[in-house]
PDB file of C-alpha atoms in Angstrom:
ATOM      1  CA  MET A  94     -18.507 -16.315 -67.506  1.00  0.00           C
ATOM      2  CA  GLN A  95     -20.198 -13.359 -64.543  1.00  0.00           C
ATOM      3  CA  GLU A  96     -18.820 -15.693 -61.539  1.00  0.00           C
ATOM      4  CA  LEU A  97     -15.039 -15.431 -62.923  1.00  0.00           C
ATOM      5  CA  ILE A  98     -15.258 -11.327 -63.749  1.00  0.00           C
ATOM      6  CA  ALA A  99     -16.605 -11.641 -59.879  1.00  0.00           C
ATOM      7  CA  LYS A 100     -13.208 -12.998 -58.928  1.00  0.00           C
ATOM      8  CA  ALA A 101     -11.576 -10.865 -61.452  1.00  0.00           C
ATOM      9  CA  ASN A 102     -13.117  -7.337 -59.614  1.00  0.00           C
ATOM     10  CA  VAL A 103     -12.249  -8.848 -56.183  1.00  0.00           C
ATOM     11  CA  LEU A 104      -8.471  -9.455 -57.644  1.00  0.00           C
ATOM     12  CA  LEU A 105      -9.057  -5.522 -58.635  1.00  0.00           C
ATOM     13  CA  GLU A 106     -10.402  -4.558 -55.560  1.00  0.00           C
ATOM     14  CA  ALA A 107      -7.364  -5.731 -53.635  1.00  0.00           C
ATOM     15  CA  LEU A 108      -4.530  -4.162 -56.062  1.00  0.00           C
ATOM     16  CA  PRO A 109      -3.715  -0.578 -54.548  1.00  0.00           C
ATOM     17  CA  TRP A 110      -3.820  -2.395 -50.979  1.00  0.00           C
ATOM     18  CA  ILE A 111      -0.781  -5.127 -52.439  1.00  0.00           C
ATOM     19  CA  LYS A 112       0.635  -2.120 -53.988  1.00  0.00           C
ATOM     20  CA  ARG A 113       0.593  -0.034 -50.658  1.00  0.00           C
ATOM     21  CA  PHE A 114       1.501  -2.831 -48.375  1.00  0.00           C
ATOM     22  CA  TYR A 115       3.660  -4.496 -50.544  1.00  0.00           C
ATOM     23  CA  GLY A 116       7.420  -4.912 -48.296  1.00  0.00           C
ATOM     24  CA  ALA A 117       5.933  -4.445 -45.432  1.00  0.00           C
ATOM     25  CA  THR A 118       5.440  -5.623 -42.196  1.00  0.00           C
ATOM     26  CA  ILE A 119       2.200  -7.355 -40.859  1.00  0.00           C
ATOM     27  CA  VAL A 120       2.399  -8.864 -36.841  1.00  0.00           C
ATOM     28  CA  ILE A 121      -0.513 -10.769 -36.274  1.00  0.00           C
ATOM     29  CA  LYS A 122      -1.542 -12.607 -32.919  1.00  0.00           C
ATOM     30  CA  TYR A 123      -3.231 -15.878 -33.754  1.00  0.00           C
ATOM     31  CA  GLY A 124      -5.523 -17.119 -31.064  1.00  0.00           C
ATOM     32  CA  GLY A 125      -9.019 -17.854 -29.718  1.00  0.00           C
ATOM     33  CA  ASN A 126     -11.373 -20.417 -32.239  1.00  0.00           C
ATOM     34  CA  ALA A 127      -8.769 -19.673 -35.093  1.00  0.00           C
ATOM     35  CA  MET A 128      -6.583 -22.442 -33.634  1.00  0.00           C
ATOM     36  CA  VAL A 129      -9.208 -24.664 -32.942  1.00  0.00           C
ATOM     37  CA  GLU A 130     -11.603 -25.352 -35.939  1.00  0.00           C
ATOM     38  CA  GLU A 131      -9.521 -27.054 -38.899  1.00  0.00           C
ATOM     39  CA  LYS A 132     -11.602 -24.953 -41.823  1.00  0.00           C
ATOM     40  CA  LEU A 133     -10.056 -21.640 -39.469  1.00  0.00           C
ATOM     41  CA  LYS A 134      -6.845 -23.698 -38.798  1.00  0.00           C
ATOM     42  CA  GLU A 135      -6.664 -24.109 -42.827  1.00  0.00           C
ATOM     43  CA  SER A 136      -7.626 -20.654 -43.979  1.00  0.00           C
ATOM     44  CA  PHE A 137      -5.226 -18.809 -41.817  1.00  0.00           C
ATOM     45  CA  ALA A 138      -2.435 -21.019 -42.912  1.00  0.00           C
ATOM     46  CA  LYS A 139      -3.419 -20.036 -46.828  1.00  0.00           C
ATOM     47  CA  ASP A 140      -3.866 -16.657 -45.869  1.00  0.00           C
ATOM     48  CA  ILE A 141      -0.332 -16.159 -44.396  1.00  0.00           C
ATOM     49  CA  ILE A 142       1.050 -17.635 -47.325  1.00  0.00           C
ATOM     50  CA  LEU A 143      -0.662 -15.787 -49.801  1.00  0.00           C
ATOM     51  CA  MET A 144       0.541 -12.568 -47.991  1.00  0.00           C
ATOM     52  CA  LYS A 145       4.152 -13.658 -48.095  1.00  0.00           C
ATOM     53  CA  TYR A 146       3.756 -14.205 -51.763  1.00  0.00           C
ATOM     54  CA  ILE A 147       2.776 -10.647 -53.115  1.00  0.00           C
ATOM     55  CA  GLY A 148       5.247  -9.300 -50.998  1.00  0.00           C
ATOM     56  CA  LEU A 149       4.222  -8.847 -47.425  1.00  0.00           C
ATOM     57  CA  ASN A 150       6.048 -10.206 -44.176  1.00  0.00           C
ATOM     58  CA  PRO A 151       4.099 -11.725 -42.086  1.00  0.00           C
ATOM     59  CA  VAL A 152       4.792 -12.402 -38.687  1.00  0.00           C
ATOM     60  CA  VAL A 153       2.854 -14.737 -36.123  1.00  0.00           C
ATOM     61  CA  VAL A 154       2.585 -14.611 -32.392  1.00  0.00           C
ATOM     62  CA  HIS A 155       0.394 -17.572 -30.790  1.00  0.00           C
ATOM     63  CA  GLY A 156      -1.548 -18.302 -27.597  1.00  0.00           C
ATOM     64  CA  GLY A 157      -2.330 -21.493 -26.146  1.00  0.00           C
ATOM     65  CA  GLY A 158      -4.177 -21.153 -23.141  1.00  0.00           C
ATOM     66  CA  PRO A 159      -6.921 -23.845 -23.901  1.00  0.00           C
ATOM     67  CA  GLN A 160      -4.430 -26.495 -24.746  1.00  0.00           C
ATOM     68  CA  ILE A 161      -2.108 -25.219 -21.838  1.00  0.00           C
ATOM     69  CA  GLY A 162      -4.982 -26.087 -19.367  1.00  0.00           C
ATOM     70  CA  ARG A 163      -5.958 -29.622 -21.192  1.00  0.00           C
ATOM     71  CA  MET A 164      -2.208 -30.352 -20.681  1.00  0.00           C
ATOM     72  CA  LEU A 165      -2.301 -29.676 -16.834  1.00  0.00           C
ATOM     73  CA  LYS A 166      -5.443 -31.107 -16.229  1.00  0.00           C
ATOM     74  CA  ALA A 167      -3.974 -34.469 -18.237  1.00  0.00           C
ATOM     75  CA  ILE A 168      -1.596 -34.924 -15.420  1.00  0.00           C
ATOM     76  CA  GLY A 169      -3.878 -33.427 -12.848  1.00  0.00           C
ATOM     77  CA  LYS A 170      -2.888 -30.158 -11.590  1.00  0.00           C
ATOM     78  CA  ASP A 171      -5.568 -27.478 -11.739  1.00  0.00           C
ATOM     79  CA  SER A 172      -5.043 -24.617 -12.964  1.00  0.00           C
ATOM     80  CA  HIS A 173      -5.561 -20.880 -11.201  1.00  0.00           C
ATOM     81  CA  PHE A 174      -5.712 -17.364 -12.368  1.00  0.00           C
ATOM     82  CA  VAL A 175      -5.239 -14.243 -10.773  1.00  0.00           C
ATOM     83  CA  GLN A 176      -6.636 -11.174 -12.501  1.00  0.00           C
ATOM     84  CA  GLY A 177      -6.378 -13.321 -15.443  1.00  0.00           C
ATOM     85  CA  MET A 178      -3.084 -14.424 -15.366  1.00  0.00           C
ATOM     86  CA  ARG A 179      -2.033 -17.580 -15.531  1.00  0.00           C
ATOM     87  CA  VAL A 180      -0.159 -18.955 -11.964  1.00  0.00           C
ATOM     88  CA  THR A 181       2.779 -20.273 -13.264  1.00  0.00           C
ATOM     89  CA  ASP A 182       4.957 -22.365 -10.573  1.00  0.00           C
ATOM     90  CA  ARG A 183       7.887 -24.571 -12.011  1.00  0.00           C
ATOM     91  CA  GLU A 184       6.386 -27.092 -12.876  1.00  0.00           C
ATOM     92  CA  THR A 185       3.300 -25.065 -14.397  1.00  0.00           C
ATOM     93  CA  MET A 186       6.217 -23.573 -16.394  1.00  0.00           C
ATOM     94  CA  ASP A 187       7.558 -26.992 -17.516  1.00  0.00           C
ATOM     95  CA  ILE A 188       4.053 -27.660 -19.838  1.00  0.00           C
ATOM     96  CA  VAL A 189       3.763 -24.165 -20.788  1.00  0.00           C
ATOM     97  CA  GLU A 190       7.064 -24.943 -22.553  1.00  0.00           C
ATOM     98  CA  MET A 191       6.135 -28.023 -23.515  1.00  0.00           C
ATOM     99  CA  VAL A 192       2.863 -26.738 -24.908  1.00  0.00           C
ATOM    100  CA  LEU A 193       3.712 -23.487 -26.623  1.00  0.00           C
ATOM    101  CA  GLY A 194       7.174 -23.870 -27.640  1.00  0.00           C
ATOM    102  CA  GLY A 195       6.516 -27.516 -28.920  1.00  0.00           C
ATOM    103  CA  GLN A 196       3.172 -29.137 -29.992  1.00  0.00           C
ATOM    104  CA  VAL A 197       1.641 -25.267 -30.817  1.00  0.00           C
ATOM    105  CA  ASN A 198       3.892 -23.939 -32.358  1.00  0.00           C
ATOM    106  CA  LYS A 199       4.928 -26.709 -34.150  1.00  0.00           C
ATOM    107  CA  GLU A 200       1.501 -27.601 -35.411  1.00  0.00           C
ATOM    108  CA  ILE A 201       0.570 -23.886 -36.918  1.00  0.00           C
ATOM    109  CA  VAL A 202       4.606 -24.219 -38.531  1.00  0.00           C
ATOM    110  CA  ASN A 203       3.494 -27.575 -39.984  1.00  0.00           C
ATOM    111  CA  ASN A 204       0.053 -26.139 -41.090  1.00  0.00           C
ATOM    112  CA  ILE A 205       2.080 -22.935 -43.018  1.00  0.00           C
ATOM    113  CA  ASN A 206       4.465 -25.756 -44.915  1.00  0.00           C
ATOM    114  CA  ARG A 207       2.403 -29.133 -46.012  1.00  0.00           C
ATOM    115  CA  HIS A 208       0.136 -25.607 -48.152  1.00  0.00           C
ATOM    116  CA  GLY A 209       3.085 -24.999 -49.638  1.00  0.00           C
ATOM    117  CA  GLY A 210       4.375 -21.855 -47.523  1.00  0.00           C
ATOM    118  CA  ARG A 211       7.711 -21.379 -45.344  1.00  0.00           C
ATOM    119  CA  ALA A 212       7.487 -21.157 -41.870  1.00  0.00           C
ATOM    120  CA  VAL A 213       9.765 -21.427 -38.888  1.00  0.00           C
ATOM    121  CA  GLY A 214       9.178 -21.798 -35.411  1.00  0.00           C
ATOM    122  CA  LEU A 215      10.034 -19.723 -32.474  1.00  0.00           C
ATOM    123  CA  THR A 216      10.101 -19.263 -28.714  1.00  0.00           C
ATOM    124  CA  GLY A 217      11.263 -15.756 -27.374  1.00  0.00           C
ATOM    125  CA  LYS A 218      14.266 -17.911 -25.843  1.00  0.00           C
ATOM    126  CA  ASP A 219      15.667 -18.359 -29.620  1.00  0.00           C
ATOM    127  CA  GLY A 220      18.326 -15.352 -30.079  1.00  0.00           C
ATOM    128  CA  ASN A 221      17.169 -13.640 -27.102  1.00  0.00           C
ATOM    129  CA  LEU A 222      14.244 -12.872 -29.055  1.00  0.00           C
ATOM    130  CA  ILE A 223      12.172 -11.833 -26.244  1.00  0.00           C
ATOM    131  CA  VAL A 224      14.381 -10.470 -22.692  1.00  0.00           C
ATOM    132  CA  ALA A 225      11.867 -10.472 -20.327  1.00  0.00           C
ATOM    133  CA  ARG A 226      11.086  -9.607 -16.228  1.00  0.00           C
ATOM    134  CA  LYS A 227       8.924 -11.156 -13.422  1.00  0.00           C
ATOM    135  CA  MET A 228       5.614  -9.235 -13.865  1.00  0.00           C
ATOM    136  CA  GLU A 229       4.681  -7.677 -10.417  1.00  0.00           C
ATOM    137  CA  MET A 230       0.979  -8.049  -9.723  1.00  0.00           C
ATOM    138  CA  THR A 231      -0.605  -6.295  -6.757  1.00  0.00           C
ATOM    139  CA  GLN A 232      -4.015  -6.745  -5.019  1.00  0.00           C
ATOM    140  CA  VAL A 233      -5.516  -4.509  -1.873  1.00  0.00           C
ATOM    141  CA  ASN A 234      -5.676  -6.490   1.933  1.00  0.00           C
ATOM    142  CA  PRO A 235      -9.708  -6.092   2.712  1.00  0.00           C
ATOM    143  CA  ASP A 236      -8.254  -6.290   5.811  1.00  0.00           C
ATOM    144  CA  THR A 237      -5.799  -3.668   5.528  1.00  0.00           C
ATOM    145  CA  LEU A 238      -6.800  -1.795   2.761  1.00  0.00           C
ATOM    146  CA  THR A 239      -3.472  -1.738   1.678  1.00  0.00           C
ATOM    147  CA  PRO A 240      -1.662  -3.284  -1.200  1.00  0.00           C
ATOM    148  CA  GLU A 241      -0.096  -5.948  -1.417  1.00  0.00           C
ATOM    149  CA  ILE A 242       2.225  -7.562  -4.254  1.00  0.00           C
ATOM    150  CA  ILE A 243       1.152 -11.218  -5.513  1.00  0.00           C
ATOM    151  CA  ASP A 244       3.555 -14.015  -6.336  1.00  0.00           C
ATOM    152  CA  ILE A 245       2.009 -15.548  -9.326  1.00  0.00           C
ATOM    153  CA  GLY A 246       5.273 -17.631 -10.314  1.00  0.00           C
ATOM    154  CA  HIS A 247       7.162 -17.340 -13.545  1.00  0.00           C
ATOM    155  CA  VAL A 248       5.067 -15.271 -15.949  1.00  0.00           C
ATOM    156  CA  GLY A 249       6.652 -12.616 -17.462  1.00  0.00           C
ATOM    157  CA  GLU A 250       6.374  -9.362 -18.822  1.00  0.00           C
ATOM    158  CA  VAL A 251       8.378  -7.752 -22.290  1.00  0.00           C
ATOM    159  CA  GLU A 252      11.601  -5.572 -21.062  1.00  0.00           C
ATOM    160  CA  THR A 253      13.303  -5.730 -24.460  1.00  0.00           C
ATOM    161  CA  VAL A 254      12.998  -7.214 -28.074  1.00  0.00           C
ATOM    162  CA  ASN A 255      15.642  -7.767 -30.060  1.00  0.00           C
ATOM    163  CA  PRO A 256      14.183  -8.451 -33.421  1.00  0.00           C
ATOM    164  CA  ASP A 257      17.340  -9.413 -35.652  1.00  0.00           C
ATOM    165  CA  ILE A 258      16.357 -12.829 -35.986  1.00  0.00           C
ATOM    166  CA  ILE A 259      12.986 -11.982 -37.339  1.00  0.00           C
ATOM    167  CA  ASP A 260      14.746  -9.592 -39.757  1.00  0.00           C
ATOM    168  CA  SER A 261      17.219 -12.304 -41.213  1.00  0.00           C
ATOM    169  CA  LEU A 262      14.134 -14.923 -41.614  1.00  0.00           C
ATOM    170  CA  GLU A 263      12.042 -12.138 -43.346  1.00  0.00           C
ATOM    171  CA  GLN A 264      14.921 -11.348 -45.779  1.00  0.00           C
ATOM    172  CA  ASN A 265      14.963 -14.995 -46.352  1.00  0.00           C
ATOM    173  CA  ASN A 266      12.089 -15.439 -46.707  1.00  0.00           C
ATOM    174  CA  PHE A 267      10.991 -17.201 -44.289  1.00  0.00           C
ATOM    175  CA  ILE A 268       7.818 -16.555 -42.269  1.00  0.00           C
ATOM    176  CA  PRO A 269       8.352 -16.333 -38.073  1.00  0.00           C
ATOM    177  CA  VAL A 270       5.503 -18.010 -35.926  1.00  0.00           C
ATOM    178  CA  ILE A 271       6.496 -17.298 -32.589  1.00  0.00           C
ATOM    179  CA  ALA A 272       5.742 -18.706 -29.042  1.00  0.00           C
ATOM    180  CA  PRO A 273       5.373 -15.865 -26.535  1.00  0.00           C
ATOM    181  CA  ILE A 274       8.039 -17.137 -24.469  1.00  0.00           C
ATOM    182  CA  GLY A 275      10.680 -15.018 -22.953  1.00  0.00           C
ATOM    183  CA  VAL A 276      14.164 -15.631 -20.738  1.00  0.00           C
ATOM    184  CA  GLY A 277      15.321 -13.723 -18.018  1.00  0.00           C
ATOM    185  CA  LEU A 278      18.717 -11.701 -17.459  1.00  0.00           C
ATOM    186  CA  ASN A 279      19.582 -14.526 -15.412  1.00  0.00           C
ATOM    187  CA  GLY A 280      18.105 -17.140 -18.152  1.00  0.00           C
ATOM    188  CA  GLU A 281      15.010 -17.798 -16.006  1.00  0.00           C
ATOM    189  CA  THR A 282      11.862 -18.619 -18.782  1.00  0.00           C
ATOM    190  CA  TYR A 283       8.604 -16.519 -18.370  1.00  0.00           C
ATOM    191  CA  ASN A 284       5.007 -17.289 -19.441  1.00  0.00           C
ATOM    192  CA  ILE A 285       4.503 -14.055 -21.206  1.00  0.00           C
ATOM    193  CA  ASN A 286       0.721 -12.755 -22.709  1.00  0.00           C
ATOM    194  CA  ALA A 287       0.454 -13.262 -26.244  1.00  0.00           C
ATOM    195  CA  ASP A 288      -1.096 -10.214 -26.989  1.00  0.00           C
ATOM    196  CA  LEU A 289       1.459  -7.553 -25.549  1.00  0.00           C
ATOM    197  CA  VAL A 290       4.086 -10.084 -26.755  1.00  0.00           C
ATOM    198  CA  ALA A 291       2.647  -9.553 -30.496  1.00  0.00           C
ATOM    199  CA  GLY A 292       2.223  -5.655 -29.587  1.00  0.00           C
ATOM    200  CA  ARG A 293       6.073  -4.976 -28.315  1.00  0.00           C
ATOM    201  CA  ILE A 294       7.139  -7.081 -31.658  1.00  0.00           C
ATOM    202  CA  ALA A 295       5.025  -5.144 -33.449  1.00  0.00           C
ATOM    203  CA  GLY A 296       6.411  -2.099 -32.248  1.00  0.00           C
ATOM    204  CA  ALA A 297      10.263  -2.977 -32.442  1.00  0.00           C
ATOM    205  CA  LEU A 298       9.511  -4.009 -36.187  1.00  0.00           C
ATOM    206  CA  ARG A 299       7.550  -0.596 -36.852  1.00  0.00           C
ATOM    207  CA  ALA A 300       5.389  -2.934 -38.332  1.00  0.00           C
ATOM    208  CA  GLU A 301       2.654  -1.476 -40.416  1.00  0.00           C
ATOM    209  CA  LYS A 302      -0.026  -3.138 -38.707  1.00  0.00           C
ATOM    210  CA  LEU A 303      -0.737  -5.649 -35.903  1.00  0.00           C
ATOM    211  CA  ILE A 304      -3.798  -7.609 -35.961  1.00  0.00           C
ATOM    212  CA  LEU A 305      -4.940  -9.152 -32.804  1.00  0.00           C
ATOM    213  CA  LEU A 306      -7.198 -12.338 -33.594  1.00  0.00           C
ATOM    214  CA  THR A 307     -10.150 -12.726 -30.971  1.00  0.00           C
ATOM    215  CA  ASP A 308     -13.460 -14.817 -30.476  1.00  0.00           C
ATOM    216  CA  VAL A 309     -15.336 -11.245 -31.172  1.00  0.00           C
ATOM    217  CA  GLU A 310     -16.338  -9.061 -34.295  1.00  0.00           C
ATOM    218  CA  GLY A 311     -14.257  -5.991 -32.537  1.00  0.00           C
ATOM    219  CA  VAL A 312     -15.035  -3.395 -29.812  1.00  0.00           C
ATOM    220  CA  LYS A 313     -18.957  -2.320 -29.676  1.00  0.00           C
ATOM    221  CA  GLY A 314     -20.665   0.663 -28.643  1.00  0.00           C
ATOM    222  CA  LYS A 315     -23.468   0.926 -25.908  1.00  0.00           C
ATOM    223  CA  ASP A 316     -25.469   0.041 -28.862  1.00  0.00           C
ATOM    224  CA  GLU A 317     -24.133  -2.798 -29.287  1.00  0.00           C
ATOM    225  CA  LYS A 318     -23.142  -1.748 -32.281  1.00  0.00           C
ATOM    226  CA  LEU A 319     -19.350  -2.043 -34.019  1.00  0.00           C
ATOM    227  CA  ILE A 320     -16.873   0.744 -33.662  1.00  0.00           C
ATOM    228  CA  SER A 321     -15.024   0.334 -37.232  1.00  0.00           C
ATOM    229  CA  THR A 322     -12.173   2.920 -36.068  1.00  0.00           C
ATOM    230  CA  ILE A 323     -10.941   4.374 -32.652  1.00  0.00           C
ATOM    231  CA  ASP A 324      -8.094   7.048 -32.451  1.00  0.00           C
ATOM    232  CA  VAL A 325      -5.985   6.222 -29.704  1.00  0.00           C
ATOM    233  CA  ASP A 326      -6.765   9.720 -27.813  1.00  0.00           C
ATOM    234  CA  ARG A 327     -10.053   8.577 -27.076  1.00  0.00           C
ATOM    235  CA  VAL A 328      -9.384   5.468 -25.633  1.00  0.00           C
ATOM    236  CA  PRO A 329      -9.208   6.546 -21.725  1.00  0.00           C
ATOM    237  CA  ASP A 330     -12.785   8.541 -22.527  1.00  0.00           C
ATOM    238  CA  LEU A 331     -13.861   4.895 -23.830  1.00  0.00           C
ATOM    239  CA  ILE A 332     -12.836   2.810 -20.568  1.00  0.00           C
ATOM    240  CA  ASN A 333     -13.943   5.927 -18.123  1.00  0.00           C
ATOM    241  CA  ASP A 334     -17.637   5.507 -19.982  1.00  0.00           C
ATOM    242  CA  GLY A 335     -17.758   1.726 -19.535  1.00  0.00           C
ATOM    243  CA  THR A 336     -18.205   1.398 -23.209  1.00  0.00           C
ATOM    244  CA  ILE A 337     -14.642  -0.752 -23.591  1.00  0.00           C
ATOM    245  CA  THR A 338     -15.019  -2.691 -20.815  1.00  0.00           C
ATOM    246  CA  GLY A 339     -13.496  -6.407 -19.171  1.00  0.00           C
ATOM    247  CA  GLY A 340     -10.846  -8.578 -21.531  1.00  0.00           C
ATOM    248  CA  MET A 341     -11.229  -5.989 -24.415  1.00  0.00           C
ATOM    249  CA  ILE A 342      -9.353  -3.409 -22.081  1.00  0.00           C
ATOM    250  CA  PRO A 343      -6.077  -4.931 -21.987  1.00  0.00           C
ATOM    251  CA  LYS A 344      -6.666  -5.546 -25.818  1.00  0.00           C
ATOM    252  CA  VAL A 345      -7.200  -2.125 -26.713  1.00  0.00           C
ATOM    253  CA  ASN A 346      -4.729  -0.906 -24.712  1.00  0.00           C
ATOM    254  CA  CYS A 347      -2.161  -3.298 -25.898  1.00  0.00           C
ATOM    255  CA  CYS A 348      -3.255  -1.579 -29.805  1.00  0.00           C
ATOM    256  CA  VAL A 349      -2.406   2.211 -28.056  1.00  0.00           C
ATOM    257  CA  ASP A 350       0.654   0.992 -26.836  1.00  0.00           C
ATOM    258  CA  ALA A 351       1.782  -0.533 -30.566  1.00  0.00           C
ATOM    259  CA  VAL A 352       0.625   2.626 -32.264  1.00  0.00           C
ATOM    260  CA  SER A 353       2.611   4.384 -29.454  1.00  0.00           C
ATOM    261  CA  GLU A 354       5.774   2.669 -30.464  1.00  0.00           C
ATOM    262  CA  GLY A 355       5.389   3.156 -34.398  1.00  0.00           C
ATOM    263  CA  VAL A 356       3.231   0.836 -35.713  1.00  0.00           C
ATOM    264  CA  HIS A 357       0.901   2.333 -37.964  1.00  0.00           C
ATOM    265  CA  LYS A 358      -2.343   0.566 -37.522  1.00  0.00           C
ATOM    266  CA  ALA A 359      -3.734  -1.953 -34.965  1.00  0.00           C
ATOM    267  CA  HIS A 360      -7.202  -3.746 -35.819  1.00  0.00           C
ATOM    268  CA  ILE A 361      -8.927  -6.182 -33.490  1.00  0.00           C
ATOM    269  CA  ILE A 362     -10.987  -8.830 -35.658  1.00  0.00           C
ATOM    270  CA  ASP A 363     -12.971 -11.591 -35.465  1.00  0.00           C
ATOM    271  CA  GLY A 364     -10.798 -14.812 -36.053  1.00  0.00           C
ATOM    272  CA  ARG A 365     -14.202 -17.015 -36.624  1.00  0.00           C
ATOM    273  CA  MET A 366     -14.641 -15.739 -39.773  1.00  0.00           C
ATOM    274  CA  VAL A 367     -13.202 -17.224 -42.740  1.00  0.00           C
ATOM    275  CA  HIS A 368      -9.757 -15.166 -44.035  1.00  0.00           C
ATOM    276  CA  ALA A 369     -10.436 -12.654 -41.962  1.00  0.00           C
ATOM    277  CA  CYS A 370      -7.215 -11.429 -42.250  1.00  0.00           C
ATOM    278  CA  LEU A 371      -7.501 -11.010 -45.972  1.00  0.00           C
ATOM    279  CA  LEU A 372     -10.373  -9.195 -45.459  1.00  0.00           C
ATOM    280  CA  GLU A 373      -8.885  -6.949 -43.099  1.00  0.00           C
ATOM    281  CA  ILE A 374      -6.232  -6.180 -45.269  1.00  0.00           C
ATOM    282  CA  PHE A 375      -7.402  -6.040 -48.853  1.00  0.00           C
ATOM    283  CA  THR A 376     -10.870  -4.479 -48.994  1.00  0.00           C
ATOM    284  CA  ASP A 377     -11.916  -1.775 -48.779  1.00  0.00           C
ATOM    285  CA  LYS A 378     -14.071  -1.636 -45.851  1.00  0.00           C
ATOM    286  CA  GLY A 379     -12.209  -4.050 -43.891  1.00  0.00           C
ATOM    287  CA  VAL A 380     -13.118  -5.950 -40.472  1.00  0.00           C
ATOM    288  CA  GLY A 381     -13.445  -5.239 -37.288  1.00  0.00           C
ATOM    289  CA  THR A 382     -11.937  -2.086 -35.305  1.00  0.00           C
ATOM    290  CA  ALA A 383      -9.033  -0.201 -35.984  1.00  0.00           C
ATOM    291  CA  VAL A 384      -7.210   1.835 -33.305  1.00  0.00           C
ATOM    292  CA  ALA A 385      -4.744   4.065 -34.567  1.00  0.00           C
ATOM    293  CA  ARG A 386      -3.801   7.932 -34.631  1.00  0.00           C
ATOM    294  CA  PHE A 387      -6.687   9.755 -36.568  1.00  0.00           C
ATOM    295  CA  ASP A 388      -5.541  13.080 -37.645  1.00  0.00           C
TER     296      ASP A 388
END
């Protein structure tokens, strides 16, 4: 009996958050170990379905770097990175589109659907959802000490997001699952960082929340303790003093950009935790690090 009462108490704790977020859009960037381990893949699918059934509108944007790397290795092609970005020639772009838009996207859609959801897979090329431009990257020439442009191929940045197709799917109770592939003004195909795509889509939808699933607990201070909340105005100081470093910098900046575009709150959470999304949204304490404008 006590176990049943405990379950009821959990539901009651979630009730205020369910009421608050009813009808809200939640954009979730899905990646890391949460996309690899079977137990985590199943719990993620069920989390997304639960959100939909209780009145939220989840939108999933996924990555797939490891899967792309494995496919390139299988065909005997090496992966090269510049400043964290995969050098993407035409052949590599074909593999990226096949893996992200086909294999990975359809696996996520299938996982959601076979557990009772109604997911639809998209890439940014569908309905001109993501119009992109070629990413311009520079690095300093060590001999001349002047910046030089580096051509990393079909790597893009988001120019605009046209959310009409997402709105249409949400109105018909479908769950959009989006691969981070964009289309250029002349029909070119671009590989885009999934975090950046999730942030821009969240901004275009004026989402209540942006959630980035990672393989770390969140942002940690110099004392290695988790920082639960960060005001967007503090981010530059935290980067300058070395609190936010390495790969966490673009993730936090992605959150800042999303908040500046109208997202109420952005979260960096540990996707290795079962039901991480539900714990963030429907509990008093939440998990991970929240980035917002705290007045």
